């Protein structure tokens, strides 16, 4: 069944994704994002600065976590023509090297504004392998 604004119900839970974040994944993201801060890519530097987020471990870029949450939405809606209109999140704790992040979303609201303008509001989240929230927020999704 093709997703449309009309056939999506509030409280619909989107399929979750899980991503393991080893140092190679973090390093590749640093290259893609041009963010080479040592908090992300230099384990020796990070050990000398344990007072920073993540303690002695390097940490994942916050935007990578945001990307995981966005992927949940695009994996679910892109083939049907879904377009993310807005994405915002707050970060609660650092994702450390070798953490596994699970991201998900749930339809919270439907806004009726006419063809091509109707949109969904989704609650989005990311948690680590211990079930601790690392980020949460909302997204607005246009669906045909």
Tab-separated table of C-alpha atoms in Angstrom:
chain	number	residue	atom	x	y	z
A	1	UNK	CA	0.000	0.000	0.000
A	2	UNK	CA	1.286	3.465	-0.916
A	3	UNK	CA	1.444	5.911	1.960
A	4	UNK	CA	-0.816	8.912	1.625
A	5	UNK	CA	-1.775	11.611	4.071
A	6	UNK	CA	-5.319	10.204	4.184
A	7	UNK	CA	-4.343	6.633	5.069
A	8	UNK	CA	-1.911	7.421	7.903
A	9	UNK	CA	-3.395	7.392	11.393
A	10	UNK	CA	-2.223	9.238	14.484
A	11	UNK	CA	-0.240	6.957	16.811
A	12	UNK	CA	1.221	5.052	13.841
A	13	UNK	CA	4.635	3.746	14.936
A	14	UNK	CA	7.334	3.773	12.261
A	15	UNK	CA	9.821	0.893	11.951
A	16	UNK	CA	12.920	1.535	14.070
A	17	UNK	CA	16.486	1.431	12.790
A	18	UNK	CA	19.588	0.419	14.730
A	19	UNK	CA	23.128	1.604	13.987
A	20	UNK	CA	26.404	0.589	15.655
A	21	UNK	CA	28.811	3.522	15.995
A	22	UNK	CA	32.408	2.309	15.990
A	23	UNK	CA	35.373	4.634	15.449
A	24	UNK	CA	35.465	3.930	11.711
A	25	UNK	CA	31.839	5.072	11.350
A	26	UNK	CA	32.600	8.228	13.351
A	27	UNK	CA	35.723	8.941	11.280
A	28	UNK	CA	33.822	8.534	8.010
A	29	UNK	CA	31.140	10.906	9.237
A	30	UNK	CA	33.867	13.415	10.167
A	31	UNK	CA	35.118	13.314	6.579
A	32	UNK	CA	31.612	13.661	5.125
A	33	UNK	CA	30.687	16.539	7.446
A	34	UNK	CA	34.129	18.205	7.466
A	35	UNK	CA	33.966	18.171	11.288
A	36	UNK	CA	37.363	16.984	12.471
A	37	UNK	CA	37.086	18.079	16.095
A	38	UNK	CA	39.273	15.785	18.224
A	39	UNK	CA	36.335	15.048	20.555
A	40	UNK	CA	35.096	12.830	17.696
A	41	UNK	CA	38.193	11.466	15.972
A	42	UNK	CA	41.165	11.466	18.354
A	43	UNK	CA	40.937	8.805	21.101
A	44	UNK	CA	44.269	9.826	22.669
A	45	UNK	CA	43.244	13.489	22.865
A	46	UNK	CA	39.891	12.491	24.335
A	47	UNK	CA	41.564	10.439	27.082
A	48	UNK	CA	43.420	13.605	28.128
A	49	UNK	CA	40.113	15.542	28.310
A	50	UNK	CA	37.770	13.284	30.320
A	51	UNK	CA	35.804	16.283	31.623
A	52	UNK	CA	34.183	16.713	28.184
A	53	UNK	CA	31.028	14.828	27.115
A	54	UNK	CA	31.623	11.094	26.803
A	55	UNK	CA	34.301	10.885	29.488
A	56	UNK	CA	37.414	9.294	28.017
A	57	UNK	CA	35.613	7.997	24.904
A	58	UNK	CA	35.272	9.764	21.568
A	59	UNK	CA	31.688	10.688	20.753
A	60	UNK	CA	29.411	10.579	17.732
A	61	UNK	CA	28.613	13.856	15.971
A	62	UNK	CA	25.226	15.163	17.097
A	63	UNK	CA	24.138	15.546	13.492
A	64	UNK	CA	24.796	11.847	12.921
A	65	UNK	CA	22.253	11.084	15.633
A	66	UNK	CA	19.859	13.521	13.953
A	67	UNK	CA	20.511	11.710	10.675
A	68	UNK	CA	19.523	8.386	12.231
A	69	UNK	CA	16.190	9.876	13.300
A	70	UNK	CA	15.649	11.380	9.836
A	71	UNK	CA	16.440	8.013	8.237
A	72	UNK	CA	13.531	6.430	10.104
A	73	UNK	CA	11.199	8.919	8.433
A	74	UNK	CA	12.699	8.760	4.937
A	75	UNK	CA	12.881	4.947	4.935
A	76	UNK	CA	9.148	4.909	5.725
A	77	UNK	CA	7.927	7.695	3.449
A	78	UNK	CA	10.342	8.509	0.622
A	79	UNK	CA	9.045	5.912	-1.854
A	80	UNK	CA	5.571	7.440	-1.488
A	81	UNK	CA	6.812	10.973	-2.096
A	82	UNK	CA	7.233	12.014	1.535
A	83	UNK	CA	9.352	15.101	2.207
A	84	UNK	CA	10.649	16.216	5.580
A	85	UNK	CA	9.561	19.801	6.075
A	86	UNK	CA	11.087	20.395	9.500
A	87	UNK	CA	13.286	18.434	11.894
A	88	UNK	CA	14.345	19.496	15.360
A	89	UNK	CA	15.752	17.653	18.345
A	90	UNK	CA	17.368	18.075	21.732
A	91	UNK	CA	20.332	16.011	22.809
A	92	UNK	CA	20.348	14.513	26.301
A	93	UNK	CA	23.590	12.546	26.457
A	94	UNK	CA	26.573	11.806	24.291
A	95	UNK	CA	26.642	8.767	22.025
A	96	UNK	CA	30.035	7.208	22.734
A	97	UNK	CA	32.247	5.194	20.421
A	98	UNK	CA	30.952	1.603	20.179
A	99	UNK	CA	27.460	2.543	21.344
A	100	UNK	CA	24.518	1.165	19.401
A	101	UNK	CA	21.773	3.678	18.644
A	102	UNK	CA	18.152	2.812	17.945
A	103	UNK	CA	16.007	5.528	16.391
A	104	UNK	CA	12.277	5.622	15.886
A	105	UNK	CA	9.240	7.816	15.380
A	106	UNK	CA	5.492	7.937	15.928
A	107	UNK	CA	2.813	10.012	14.199
A	108	UNK	CA	1.564	12.559	16.709
A	109	UNK	CA	-0.667	14.940	14.710
A	110	UNK	CA	-2.231	15.439	11.278
A	111	UNK	CA	-2.584	18.976	9.906
A	112	UNK	CA	-5.091	19.518	7.096
A	113	UNK	CA	-4.171	22.489	4.873
A	114	UNK	CA	-5.184	21.294	1.410
A	115	UNK	CA	-3.559	19.223	-1.343
A	116	UNK	CA	0.220	19.454	-1.249
A	117	UNK	CA	0.133	21.311	2.073
A	118	UNK	CA	-1.146	18.599	4.442
A	119	UNK	CA	1.511	17.429	6.852
A	120	UNK	CA	2.131	15.067	9.743
A	121	UNK	CA	3.906	15.870	12.992
A	122	UNK	CA	5.991	12.997	14.308
A	123	UNK	CA	7.693	12.470	17.643
A	124	UNK	CA	11.244	11.246	16.998
A	125	UNK	CA	13.740	9.660	19.373
A	126	UNK	CA	17.115	7.987	19.656
A	127	UNK	CA	18.285	5.766	22.508
A	128	UNK	CA	21.479	3.867	23.244
A	129	UNK	CA	21.933	0.146	23.828
A	130	UNK	CA	21.088	0.625	27.522
A	131	UNK	CA	17.720	2.147	26.648
A	132	UNK	CA	18.850	5.636	27.701
A	133	UNK	CA	17.431	8.515	25.676
A	134	UNK	CA	20.181	10.295	23.737
A	135	UNK	CA	17.949	12.630	21.692
A	136	UNK	CA	14.295	13.390	21.027
A	137	UNK	CA	12.306	15.919	19.073
A	138	UNK	CA	9.725	16.420	16.366
A	139	UNK	CA	9.530	16.308	12.607
A	140	UNK	CA	7.028	17.620	10.091
A	141	UNK	CA	6.429	15.440	7.054
A	142	UNK	CA	4.608	16.362	3.848
A	143	UNK	CA	2.829	13.377	2.303
A	144	UNK	CA	0.855	13.373	-0.951
